Amino acid sequence: MTDATTPRPHPASPAAPVRRSLLIEDARTKRRNAAERRFRAYGVVAIGLAIAALVFLLFTIFRDGSSAFFQTYARIPVAIEAQVVDPAGNRDPAEMQKVLTMGYGKLLDNALAAYVEENGIQIEGLSERDLSTFFSAQGRADLRNAVLADPALVGTVIEAPVMTSSRVDGMFKGRVSRDSAARDAKTSVAQYELAMAMEKQGDLQTRFNWDFVTSTDSSDNRPEAAGLGVAILGSLYMMLIVLVLSLPIGVAASIYLEEFAPKNRLTDAIEVNISNLAAVPSIVFGILGLAVFVNFVGLPRSAPIVGGLVLTLLTLPTIIISTRAALKAVPPSIRDAALGVGASRMQTMFHHVLPLAMPGILTGTILGLAHALGETAPLLLIGMVAFVTTYPSAPPEGFLDPASALPVQVYNWTQRADPAFFERASGAIIVLLAFLLAMNLLAIYLRRKFERRW
Amino acid sequence: MDDVRLAERAVDTDARDIKFQCRDVQVWYGEKHAIKDVSVDLLDKTVTAFIGPSGCGKSTFLRCLNRMNDTIGIARVEGQMLLDGENIYDRRVDPVQLRARVGMVFQKPNPFPKSIYDNVAYGPRIHGLARNRAELDEIVEKALRGAALWNEVKDRLHETGTGLSGGQQQRLCIARAVATAPEVLLMDEPCSALDPIATAQVEELIDELRATFSVVIVTHSMQQAARVSQKTAFFHLGNLVEYGDTDDIFTRPRDPRTESYISGRIG
């Protein structure tokens, strides 16, 4: 308004031509350039913050989780005493089954006591309890399985690696120190010193822990034995179901909506609702899955089939939206060309438009799958959080067996008290991230491979 | 205007059969009345040019001739368009069959992102024109020769069609249209995206195609219309203002609007 009341001579008006040197920045240009520099600085700061957050996240996860991939084992001679494991003395596996895992614990206790004596290890206050909690309960179970599988071992002395308890394992991962051992009811300073002495002798070894990736979840008493096997299988089964169901349904729905459906209020409503579905909180899909698939249809709880169906519903809107975008992006000249030589609408679609839209469709599908892989909330509601220690069988029967899922396993482990579970939760996140990264790389690869110029 | 060439290309159009007989054609795009009361007879083995200012409806009318407007939901066509005496807007007509007989070449070269061979072979394949590979090869070669492209591409038939130059791509599109053995060839400004040399090649080709097909070409260039066509139709604001022999239109226009347009006063 002030401009109107106090008119200034217009610099470009023909009456007063003002020539300024190009070498000097005038005030207006200066302001403009400053604004541009400010904007760029904002961008650099924003990206810097994002990268810092990502690095921090990855750093903490790897710091806490990488130790889950390593496990400490003791290698000491263990005498398989016949009177303990085979009281009947006839080497009959059926009779030997009656000796419970607890009995094998005695073998390990005796072996450790013998080891301490033999090597002359003198530790003040080393109690029987320190010896019996030195090994993981899983160690006894492994030993029992080995003997039952091969009764010839009875009466011999074997030297197999035996899994140590989570506390002993923690001593070599920085989780348990001498001071924390003194305060911990589940270990003691004497046990700490025993472990250190055995380490010095070279009879404790830390090696890569394949069991973490392959074995099943375990109870609170033996966190050191917990693994991701069931969760990985469960996630894999669900992804298979999601892929097999949502890709054809999603692509068919998008083709129909994009190419064949009449444009009227009904299709408008469908369109709006598909976009809305993509924004519905995932837990709502979980409630729906519980009500429909479990309670109404009667499918078993905790089964990958239910999880897969729920995740399919969750992924469909994403796939439909990205597929429609990919179909729209195909230039109309290609459709014209195909129609012009007398191709039907369906031929045009399947011979020309769909192949050109394929990279976009695949990218959208894989990103949808990656989203589904990391989804936790709906799976909690349909019982995938259950404690499962048996592997689901091979598909298709396995789709009905109880299983877990990777993100649910992470959630589950973070709820448990033992610090070894916390370490495993971080380890499971690493596995999950590795799968997500692999899927994203696959998406990029497919996009590059199928990308065509027109 | 190039009078020498005009005279050379003039043929006795009265002796030709009528290929397309259009009566009282009306086209609406929603509320917009795009074509008003157009009646025109398009002749066989003749090049007919549609000229007129932008938005006059010439492309719309052209796209009605093979029902490409069907793909636009809001387009509505009324009136009669008889191809060899059969109304192409009859309910029993499948546009797919019609388009096999009335081929089309578009403004921008739009080869499929496939090999040169597959581009040409696509139409014959979907219409089942070849019984075996040898026949298909023959059709492809004939179409490419017909489009004056064979000598340039015969050694690289399996390279991608989008890798050709603009003019070659447009001739590939013509070969693709010719391969389905149509009777009418519609061309919607086929040279507007081409350089002058490629344009000259395509125009020469159009003149050769006249021996086999009825060619209808929409063009913005009056020189081009004069060079390639025997019949010219001048459209203005959705009306067919004047239709007649090309040299009559360009030398003795009857309607003042035609005269204004060809002399550059409107358009």
XYZ file of C-alpha atoms in Angstrom:
721
model
C 0.000 0.000 0.000
C 2.810 2.397 0.755
C 3.998 1.944 -2.786
C 0.790 3.388 -4.063
C 0.989 6.514 -1.912
C 4.684 7.258 -2.479
C 5.422 6.331 -6.070
C 9.049 5.695 -6.894
C 10.442 6.054 -10.379
C 10.333 2.660 -12.031
C 13.882 1.642 -12.893
C 12.869 0.065 -16.160
C 10.592 2.857 -17.308
C 11.687 4.271 -20.621
C 11.719 7.820 -19.226
C 14.572 7.086 -16.841
C 16.765 4.307 -18.160
C 19.083 3.223 -15.363
C 22.156 1.263 -16.386
C 23.932 -0.591 -13.645
C 27.144 -2.490 -13.831
C 26.712 -6.254 -14.109
C 29.785 -6.653 -11.924
C 28.061 -5.293 -8.822
C 25.358 -7.279 -7.074
C 22.393 -5.029 -6.416
C 20.377 -5.268 -3.206
C 17.599 -7.305 -4.712
C 19.957 -9.927 -6.174
C 21.790 -10.081 -2.876
C 18.581 -10.838 -1.005
C 17.629 -13.447 -3.543
C 20.980 -15.155 -3.379
C 20.955 -15.073 0.409
C 17.537 -16.726 0.414
C 18.836 -19.442 -1.882
C 21.862 -20.061 0.303
C 19.652 -20.253 3.376
C 17.388 -22.764 1.684
C 20.307 -24.950 0.698
C 21.645 -24.796 4.254
C 18.275 -25.984 5.591
C 18.425 -28.919 3.201
C 21.957 -29.858 4.216
C 21.035 -29.615 7.907
C 17.914 -31.765 7.422
C 19.780 -34.456 5.537
C 22.625 -34.296 8.030
C 20.206 -34.842 10.903
C 18.580 -37.750 9.136
C 21.915 -39.408 8.444
C 23.070 -38.829 12.012
C 19.890 -40.429 13.359
C 20.326 -43.400 11.034
C 23.971 -43.852 11.981
C 23.088 -43.634 15.676
C 20.319 -46.200 15.258
C 22.497 -48.632 13.348
C 25.371 -48.101 15.772
C 23.286 -48.912 18.852
C 21.648 -51.902 17.210
C 24.947 -53.353 16.108
C 26.593 -52.579 19.439
C 23.844 -54.397 21.339
C 22.995 -57.052 18.824
C 26.145 -58.241 17.099
C 27.163 -60.282 20.176
C 24.027 -62.406 19.710
C 25.770 -63.982 16.735
C 28.535 -65.365 18.970
C 28.289 -67.918 21.728
C 30.758 -69.281 24.273
C 31.261 -73.037 24.471
C 33.364 -75.071 26.922
C 35.404 -77.969 25.630
C 36.174 -80.313 28.518
C 36.225 -84.102 28.742
C 32.823 -85.456 29.787
C 32.544 -89.052 31.007
C 29.251 -90.652 29.970
C 28.778 -92.738 33.097
C 26.785 -95.858 32.397
C 25.094 -96.029 35.801
C 23.664 -92.523 35.303
C 22.418 -92.645 31.729
C 21.622 -96.355 31.461
C 20.625 -97.682 34.884
C 19.167 -100.849 33.338
C 22.467 -101.541 31.657
C 21.075 -102.961 28.422
C 21.736 -99.967 26.077
C 18.093 -100.057 25.093
C 17.145 -96.582 23.786
C 13.588 -97.044 25.056
C 14.878 -97.627 28.599
C 17.395 -94.782 28.268
C 14.586 -92.388 27.340
C 13.489 -92.585 30.976
C 16.573 -90.747 32.163
C 15.583 -87.094 32.062
C 17.715 -84.150 31.069
C 18.328 -83.437 34.770
C 20.281 -86.675 35.020
C 22.670 -85.565 32.310
C 23.251 -82.379 34.306
C 24.987 -84.559 36.872
C 27.433 -85.757 34.182
C 28.360 -82.203 33.333
C 28.691 -81.236 36.995
C 31.001 -84.194 37.614
C 33.012 -83.420 34.487
C 33.494 -79.802 35.551
C 34.449 -80.798 39.100
C 36.976 -83.279 37.697
C 38.321 -80.602 35.374
C 38.804 -78.139 38.256
C 40.650 -80.735 40.308
C 42.797 -81.977 37.465
C 43.983 -78.550 36.451
C 44.597 -77.508 40.040
C 42.323 -74.517 39.893
C 42.036 -73.027 43.379
C 39.125 -70.634 43.749
C 37.890 -69.425 47.111
C 34.183 -70.050 47.652
C 33.605 -72.132 44.535
C 30.380 -73.913 45.426
C 28.601 -76.845 43.869
C 25.959 -74.444 42.647
C 28.590 -72.441 40.756
C 29.521 -75.632 38.932
C 25.966 -76.718 38.178
C 24.917 -73.307 36.785
C 28.068 -73.001 34.689
C 26.550 -74.772 31.720
C 23.353 -73.967 29.901
C 20.382 -76.224 30.427
C 20.594 -76.589 26.678
C 24.038 -78.210 27.162
C 22.433 -81.105 29.074
C 19.731 -81.487 26.486
C 22.287 -81.552 23.661
C 24.295 -84.176 25.526
C 21.195 -86.323 26.094
C 20.245 -86.102 22.450
C 23.750 -87.086 21.402
C 23.750 -90.148 23.697
C 20.259 -91.250 22.697
C 21.213 -90.938 19.045
C 24.323 -93.025 19.564
C 24.128 -95.409 22.573
C 27.674 -96.563 21.812
C 28.851 -93.374 23.574
C 27.816 -94.800 26.942
C 30.820 -95.575 29.091
C 33.210 -93.447 26.995
C 34.682 -90.015 27.612
C 33.700 -87.483 24.957
C 35.019 -83.997 24.419
C 32.197 -82.141 22.703
C 31.656 -78.373 22.988
C 29.054 -77.668 25.661
C 27.073 -74.449 25.650
C 27.729 -72.286 28.702
C 25.041 -70.395 30.587
C 24.051 -66.886 29.554
C 25.964 -65.396 32.508
C 29.208 -67.167 31.640
C 28.658 -66.276 28.001
C 28.055 -62.663 29.086
C 31.430 -62.529 30.817
C 33.107 -62.672 27.417
C 30.762 -60.173 25.798
C 31.162 -57.428 28.403
C 27.663 -57.990 29.709
C 28.802 -59.498 33.039
C 31.727 -58.057 34.987
C 33.324 -59.134 38.241
C 31.370 -56.433 40.065
C 28.024 -57.275 38.506
C 28.659 -60.969 39.153
C 28.994 -60.197 42.868
C 25.511 -58.650 42.905
C 23.884 -61.217 40.627
C 21.931 -64.092 42.199
C 22.407 -66.236 39.116
C 26.196 -66.138 39.139
C 29.034 -65.416 41.576
C 32.556 -64.052 41.709
C 33.830 -67.617 42.050
C 32.079 -68.620 38.823
C 33.569 -65.556 37.148
C 37.056 -66.564 38.214
C 36.482 -70.141 37.105
C 35.454 -68.929 33.669
C 38.510 -66.698 33.456
C 40.755 -69.585 34.501
C 39.229 -71.870 31.867
C 39.627 -69.171 29.273
C 43.304 -68.900 30.150
C 43.650 -72.673 29.677
C 42.028 -72.295 26.278
C 39.125 -74.542 27.150
C 36.455 -71.897 26.545
C 35.908 -70.764 23.018
C 33.616 -68.196 21.429
C 32.442 -69.080 17.963
C 29.878 -68.025 15.417
C 26.424 -68.914 16.626
C 24.490 -70.496 13.789
C 21.982 -71.688 16.356
C 20.839 -68.105 16.800
C 19.596 -68.095 13.211
C 18.340 -71.676 13.030
C 17.130 -72.867 16.435
C 13.788 -72.242 18.107
C 12.796 -69.842 20.813
C 13.530 -71.012 24.357
C 12.205 -70.522 27.845
C 13.309 -67.880 30.344
C 15.749 -70.359 31.932
C 17.972 -70.703 28.907
C 18.119 -67.481 26.936
C 21.499 -68.554 25.535
C 19.743 -71.214 23.475
C 17.047 -68.987 21.956
C 17.083 -68.723 18.177
C 15.155 -67.234 15.293
C 14.468 -70.384 13.269
C 10.722 -70.516 13.838
C 10.361 -66.771 13.423
C 12.278 -66.753 10.140
C 10.270 -69.700 8.806
C 7.015 -68.091 9.936
C 7.898 -64.786 8.305
C 8.971 -66.588 5.153
C 5.682 -68.529 4.954
C 3.684 -65.369 5.477
C 5.624 -63.520 2.803
C 4.962 -66.394 0.412
C 1.234 -66.203 1.119
C 1.228 -62.415 0.806
C 3.119 -62.536 -2.486
C 0.974 -65.281 -4.007
C -2.295 -63.603 -3.006
C -1.680 -59.888 -3.142
C 0.314 -59.621 -6.372
C -2.287 -61.205 -8.703
C -5.282 -59.747 -6.866
C -3.703 -56.320 -6.603
C -2.550 -56.218 -10.215
C -5.872 -57.530 -11.533
C -7.802 -55.001 -9.451
C -5.629 -52.126 -10.643
C -5.885 -53.159 -14.286
C -9.651 -53.348 -14.021
C -9.949 -50.016 -12.218
C -7.483 -48.284 -14.495
C -8.467 -49.665 -17.893
C -11.923 -51.203 -17.870
C -14.034 -49.828 -15.042
C -16.528 -47.131 -16.025
C -15.861 -43.805 -14.367
C -18.842 -43.297 -12.095
C -19.669 -42.680 -8.464
C -19.185 -46.296 -7.493
C -15.650 -46.495 -8.873
C -14.894 -43.091 -7.364
C -16.013 -44.418 -3.990
C -13.885 -47.537 -4.446
C -10.911 -45.406 -5.337
C -11.267 -43.186 -2.266
C -11.680 -46.218 -0.064
C -8.575 -47.925 -1.387
C -6.582 -44.831 -0.503
C -8.249 -44.802 2.911
C -7.449 -48.459 3.499
C -3.773 -47.720 2.943
C -3.958 -45.338 5.897
C -5.900 -47.581 8.282
C -3.805 -48.468 11.369
C -2.460 -51.972 11.010
C -3.885 -53.144 14.330
C -7.361 -52.690 12.877
C -6.468 -55.289 10.254
C -5.394 -57.530 13.136
C -8.816 -57.226 14.773
C -10.458 -57.924 11.441
C -8.246 -60.985 10.937
C -9.061 -62.261 14.411
C -12.788 -61.810 13.867
C -12.949 -63.174 10.335
C -10.190 -65.734 9.845
C -9.852 -67.099 13.386
C -13.303 -66.756 14.947
C -15.549 -66.980 11.889
C -13.649 -69.208 9.438
C -12.062 -71.151 12.267
C -8.446 -71.144 11.131
C -5.948 -71.937 13.899
C -4.368 -69.147 15.918
C -0.649 -68.397 15.517
C -0.723 -69.948 12.057
C 1.172 -68.337 9.175
C -1.915 -68.682 6.986
C -3.860 -66.254 9.183
C -0.911 -63.906 9.446
C -0.417 -64.122 5.691
C -4.071 -63.335 4.995
C -4.070 -60.357 7.357
C -0.844 -59.028 5.865
C -2.309 -59.539 2.381
C -5.204 -57.256 3.282
C -2.681 -54.797 4.640
C -0.475 -54.892 1.543
C -3.197 -54.847 -1.118
C -3.915 -51.095 -1.021
C -0.195 -50.334 -1.322
C 0.162 -52.656 -4.298
C -2.984 -51.346 -5.987
C -1.924 -47.739 -5.587
C 1.594 -48.328 -6.892
C 0.383 -50.545 -9.751
C -2.142 -47.946 -10.870
C 0.554 -45.302 -10.782
C 2.802 -47.552 -12.880
C 0.003 -48.218 -15.407
C -0.780 -44.511 -15.636
C 2.866 -43.756 -16.309
C 2.889 -45.809 -19.523
C 2.651 -43.263 -22.350
C -0.737 -43.181 -24.104
C 1.042 -43.328 -27.458
C 1.805 -47.011 -26.785
C -1.880 -47.747 -26.184
C -2.786 -45.810 -29.345
C -0.203 -47.745 -31.324
C -1.523 -51.112 -30.170
C -5.180 -50.171 -30.620
C -4.323 -48.677 -33.999
C -3.104 -52.004 -35.389
C -6.262 -53.667 -34.152
C -5.262 -55.083 -30.775
C -8.132 -55.547 -28.341
C -8.064 -53.716 -25.057
C -6.917 -56.832 -23.277
C -4.156 -57.493 -25.824
C -3.048 -53.888 -25.540
C -2.925 -54.308 -21.782
C -1.100 -57.601 -21.582
C 1.204 -57.291 -24.603
C 2.285 -53.696 -24.211
C 1.136 -51.746 -21.172
C 1.734 -54.343 -18.465
C 5.306 -55.205 -19.534
C 6.169 -51.527 -19.537
C 4.582 -51.030 -16.118
C 6.283 -54.124 -14.690
C 9.269 -52.413 -13.044
C 6.961 -50.057 -11.180
C 4.619 -52.865 -10.197
C 7.452 -55.048 -8.906
C 8.998 -52.186 -6.975
C 5.666 -51.401 -5.354
C 5.066 -55.045 -4.548
C 8.444 -55.581 -2.964
C 8.165 -52.422 -0.911
C 4.696 -53.581 0.160
C 6.177 -56.947 1.150
C 8.956 -55.241 3.079
C 6.311 -53.240 4.895
C 4.408 -56.443 5.674
C 7.580 -58.183 6.847
C 8.137 -55.540 9.507
C 4.497 -55.419 10.606
C 3.956 -56.443 14.244
C 0.699 -55.151 15.665
C -1.820 -57.233 13.672
C 0.186 -60.389 14.323
C 0.000 -59.884 18.088
C -3.785 -60.005 17.872
C -3.954 -63.262 15.960
C -1.699 -65.051 18.409
C 1.598 -65.036 16.535
C 3.182 -63.927 19.820
C 2.845 -67.443 21.235
C 5.889 -69.302 22.520
C 6.644 -71.826 19.784
C 9.476 -74.346 20.113
C 8.675 -76.658 17.201
C 9.352 -75.794 13.613
C 6.314 -75.564 11.355
C 6.389 -78.370 8.815
C 6.939 -77.816 5.118
C 4.213 -75.993 3.167
C 1.342 -76.349 2.554
C 0.620 -78.113 5.890
C 3.107 -75.821 7.576
C 0.874 -72.849 6.830
C -1.473 -74.175 9.522
C 1.210 -74.953 12.126
C 1.952 -72.475 14.885
C 4.844 -70.180 14.076
C 6.246 -66.859 15.067
C 7.389 -63.890 13.015
C 10.580 -61.858 13.089
C 9.213 -58.533 14.356
C 7.001 -60.318 16.877
C 10.030 -62.242 18.115
C 11.843 -58.942 18.625
C 8.883 -57.620 20.598
C 8.681 -60.854 22.559
C 12.356 -60.870 23.537
C 12.350 -57.260 24.644
C 9.625 -58.221 27.128
C 11.788 -60.823 28.851
C 13.902 -60.062 31.919
C 17.248 -61.681 31.145
C 19.760 -59.305 29.522
C 20.713 -62.119 27.140
C 17.243 -61.760 25.597
C 17.807 -58.062 25.100
C 20.998 -58.865 23.217
C 19.047 -61.351 21.111
C 16.307 -58.838 20.390
C 18.912 -56.523 18.899
C 20.394 -59.457 17.025
C 16.954 -60.273 15.620
C 16.598 -56.651 14.492
C 19.862 -57.052 12.592
C 18.467 -60.154 10.871
C 15.230 -58.302 10.067
C 17.151 -55.336 8.678
C 19.261 -57.687 6.584
C 16.101 -59.171 5.052
C 14.636 -55.706 4.401
C 17.868 -54.548 2.831
C 17.957 -57.638 0.623
C 14.377 -57.003 -0.513
C 15.069 -53.365 -1.295
C 18.167 -54.306 -3.257
C 16.071 -56.831 -5.174
C 13.536 -54.098 -5.938
C 16.275 -51.829 -7.271
C 17.754 -54.665 -9.318
C 14.405 -55.594 -10.866
C 13.637 -51.985 -11.669
C 16.983 -51.592 -13.421
C 16.615 -54.871 -15.259
C 13.124 -54.301 -16.638
C 13.393 -50.611 -17.223
C 12.916 -49.838 -20.930
C 12.978 -46.635 -22.808
C 10.248 -45.691 -25.175
C 2.460 -23.281 -54.410
C 4.339 -25.828 -56.424
C 2.164 -25.903 -59.520
C 4.380 -28.230 -61.499
C 4.128 -30.990 -58.920
C 0.444 -30.365 -58.475
C -0.136 -30.983 -62.116
C 2.046 -34.095 -62.061
C 0.143 -35.713 -59.263
C -3.317 -34.824 -60.390
C -5.285 -37.951 -61.281
C -8.707 -38.507 -62.512
C -10.424 -38.861 -59.155
C -13.876 -39.169 -60.643
C -13.137 -42.712 -61.748
C -12.268 -43.954 -58.260
C -14.647 -45.969 -56.069
C -15.953 -44.471 -52.892
C -14.289 -46.096 -49.879
C -15.798 -44.138 -47.014
C -19.200 -42.560 -47.298
C -19.881 -40.228 -44.369
C -23.276 -38.632 -43.880
C -24.281 -36.009 -41.304
C -21.572 -36.984 -38.852
C -21.786 -35.268 -35.485
C -19.250 -35.661 -32.693
C -19.572 -34.400 -29.170
C -16.895 -34.346 -26.483
C -19.160 -34.075 -23.489
C -20.988 -30.801 -24.127
C -18.629 -29.641 -26.861
C -19.947 -30.097 -30.382
C -16.669 -30.914 -32.127
C -17.896 -32.068 -35.557
C -21.029 -30.609 -37.098
C -22.944 -32.176 -39.958
C -19.979 -33.454 -41.895
C -20.768 -35.370 -45.069
C -17.898 -36.473 -47.237
C -16.995 -39.279 -49.642
C -13.430 -40.542 -49.348
C -12.135 -42.267 -52.469
C -10.222 -45.485 -52.845
C -6.575 -45.393 -54.000
C -6.481 -41.673 -53.405
C -4.730 -39.438 -50.904
C -7.190 -37.175 -49.146
C -5.809 -34.336 -47.034
C -7.667 -32.763 -44.129
C -6.521 -29.216 -43.528
C -7.695 -26.469 -41.244
C -6.673 -24.376 -38.254
C -5.905 -25.994 -34.881
C -8.970 -27.288 -33.080
C -11.074 -27.364 -36.248
C -11.934 -31.050 -35.753
C -9.872 -32.617 -38.536
C -8.041 -35.002 -36.197
C -11.274 -35.802 -34.401
C -12.913 -36.699 -37.673
C -9.942 -38.807 -38.691
C -10.060 -40.723 -35.408
C -13.747 -41.442 -35.996
C -12.872 -43.316 -39.175
C -11.368 -46.216 -37.223
C -13.268 -45.592 -34.005
C -10.198 -44.580 -32.024
C -12.492 -42.107 -30.303
C -14.123 -45.059 -28.562
C -11.230 -45.008 -26.113
C -12.249 -41.506 -25.005
C -15.140 -42.073 -22.627
C -16.916 -38.771 -23.190
C -16.820 -38.832 -26.998
C -20.144 -39.446 -28.748
C -20.568 -39.986 -32.488
C -23.782 -39.698 -34.495
C -24.522 -40.064 -38.177
C -23.428 -42.617 -40.707
C -19.954 -43.647 -41.667
C -20.086 -46.377 -44.301
C -16.973 -48.358 -45.111
C -17.757 -50.191 -48.374
C -21.438 -49.706 -47.591
C -21.324 -50.984 -43.996
C -21.872 -48.607 -41.114
C -18.814 -48.795 -38.873
C -20.858 -47.484 -35.940
C -23.314 -50.344 -36.205
C -23.716 -52.088 -32.864
C -22.552 -55.366 -34.397
C -19.210 -53.938 -35.494
C -16.201 -54.894 -33.375
C -13.785 -51.957 -33.478
C -10.895 -54.431 -33.364
C -11.921 -55.897 -36.727
C -12.473 -52.438 -38.127
C -9.005 -51.265 -37.101
C -7.413 -54.191 -38.900
C -8.962 -52.789 -42.106
C -8.408 -49.130 -41.280
C -4.830 -48.680 -40.085
C -3.480 -45.623 -38.379
C -0.215 -43.715 -38.148
C 0.136 -41.161 -35.391
C 1.636 -37.728 -35.056
C 4.572 -38.782 -32.934
C 6.425 -41.925 -34.033
C 5.366 -44.521 -31.456
C 7.085 -47.831 -32.152
C 6.713 -50.465 -29.451
C 9.829 -50.842 -27.305
C 10.506 -54.141 -29.060
C 12.592 -55.243 -32.003
C 11.954 -53.870 -35.478
C 10.754 -57.293 -36.555
C 8.322 -57.635 -33.660
C 6.963 -54.168 -34.263
C 5.931 -55.078 -37.785
C 4.968 -58.655 -36.966
C 2.686 -57.704 -34.077
C -0.383 -56.879 -36.153
C -0.174 -59.981 -38.406
C 0.386 -62.106 -35.293
C -2.697 -60.965 -33.406
C -4.833 -61.158 -36.531
C -3.489 -64.577 -37.469
C -2.378 -63.495 -40.939
C 0.571 -65.861 -41.084
C 0.409 -69.617 -40.744
C 4.100 -70.095 -40.057
C 7.367 -68.322 -39.505
C 8.276 -68.157 -43.178
C 5.013 -66.450 -44.065
C 5.470 -64.006 -41.227
C 8.984 -63.215 -42.412
C 7.558 -62.572 -45.839
C 4.853 -60.246 -44.524
C 7.402 -58.319 -42.459
C 9.735 -57.929 -45.414
C 6.934 -56.842 -47.703
C 5.687 -54.287 -45.178
C 9.158 -52.898 -44.593
C 9.770 -52.679 -48.355
C 6.385 -51.019 -48.698
C 7.436 -48.448 -46.129
C 10.775 -47.909 -47.929
C 12.645 -49.029 -44.850
C 13.825 -52.527 -45.783
C 17.229 -51.585 -47.124
C 18.050 -49.569 -44.049
C 17.058 -52.163 -41.451
C 17.341 -55.578 -43.103
C 20.583 -56.348 -41.248
C 19.298 -55.313 -37.844
C 15.735 -56.555 -37.709
C 16.222 -57.726 -34.136
C 17.494 -54.457 -32.789
C 15.042 -52.327 -30.884
C 12.725 -50.116 -32.924
C 13.104 -47.158 -30.583
C 16.782 -46.929 -31.536
C 15.999 -45.740 -35.072
C 16.010 -42.100 -36.124
C 12.746 -40.157 -36.028
C 12.033 -40.531 -39.737
C 12.883 -44.225 -39.682
C 10.662 -44.698 -36.649
C 7.758 -43.065 -38.463
C 8.305 -45.267 -41.510
C 8.471 -48.247 -39.138
C 5.067 -47.186 -37.815
C 3.799 -47.023 -41.387
C 5.213 -50.496 -42.019
C 3.467 -51.700 -38.886
C 0.179 -50.259 -40.109
C 0.675 -51.656 -43.618
C 1.544 -55.140 -42.336
C -2.052 -55.914 -41.337
C -3.058 -55.370 -44.997
C -5.529 -52.556 -44.327
C -7.666 -50.922 -46.996
C -7.504 -47.440 -45.574
C -4.519 -45.778 -43.942
C -5.184 -42.866 -41.600
C -2.304 -40.521 -40.885
C -2.567 -37.920 -38.174
C 0.065 -35.276 -38.962
C 2.654 -37.973 -39.670
C 5.442 -35.521 -40.451
C 5.010 -32.905 -37.756
C 7.767 -34.414 -35.596
C 10.174 -34.975 -38.500
C 12.920 -32.951 -40.109
C 12.547 -31.821 -43.744
C 14.524 -34.716 -45.239
C 12.555 -37.345 -43.326
C 9.383 -35.486 -44.240
C 10.260 -35.672 -47.927
C 10.874 -39.425 -47.607
C 7.551 -40.005 -45.866
C 5.702 -37.862 -48.419
C 7.218 -39.821 -51.241
C 6.166 -42.984 -49.460
C 2.599 -41.718 -49.097
C 2.486 -41.147 -52.816
C 3.540 -44.766 -53.396
C 1.043 -46.090 -50.846
C -1.733 -44.522 -52.894
C -1.409 -47.346 -55.386
C -2.591 -49.835 -52.780
C -4.579 -47.983 -50.155
C -6.943 -45.173 -49.627
C -4.859 -42.713 -47.598
C -6.335 -40.000 -45.387
C -3.831 -37.536 -43.998
C -4.315 -34.725 -41.510
C -1.754 -32.008 -41.931
C -0.990 -28.528 -40.707
C 1.165 -27.800 -43.694
C -0.738 -26.611 -46.737
C 2.310 -27.218 -48.876
C 2.284 -30.818 -47.759
C -1.401 -31.158 -48.561
C -0.756 -29.715 -51.990
C 2.210 -31.990 -52.568
C 0.775 -35.327 -51.532
C -2.993 -35.252 -51.922
C -5.461 -35.462 -54.755
C -8.442 -34.491 -52.671
C -8.501 -31.887 -49.946
C -11.056 -31.175 -47.263
C -10.944 -27.882 -45.397
C -12.351 -27.943 -41.851
C -13.189 -24.878 -39.834
C -14.752 -24.793 -36.337
C -16.100 -28.314 -36.713
C -17.642 -27.741 -40.128
C -16.474 -29.172 -43.401
C -16.212 -25.939 -45.331
C -15.015 -27.165 -48.662
C -14.081 -30.486 -50.206
C -12.761 -31.026 -53.657
C -9.815 -31.705 -55.920
C -6.640 -30.435 -54.328
C -5.687 -28.118 -57.155
C -9.177 -26.597 -57.172
C -9.023 -25.936 -53.454
C -5.630 -24.314 -53.688
C -6.135 -22.390 -56.894
C -9.862 -21.670 -57.087
C -11.357 -21.908 -53.577
C -15.083 -21.310 -53.609
C -15.550 -20.412 -49.981
C -14.061 -17.159 -48.652
C -12.975 -18.968 -45.444
C -10.912 -21.425 -47.484
C -9.313 -18.610 -49.369
C -8.482 -16.760 -46.176
C -6.907 -19.879 -44.692
C -4.788 -20.875 -47.648
C -3.615 -17.340 -48.126
C -2.639 -17.208 -44.458
C -5.194 -14.691 -43.177
C -6.792 -17.084 -40.682
C -5.393 -20.104 -38.943
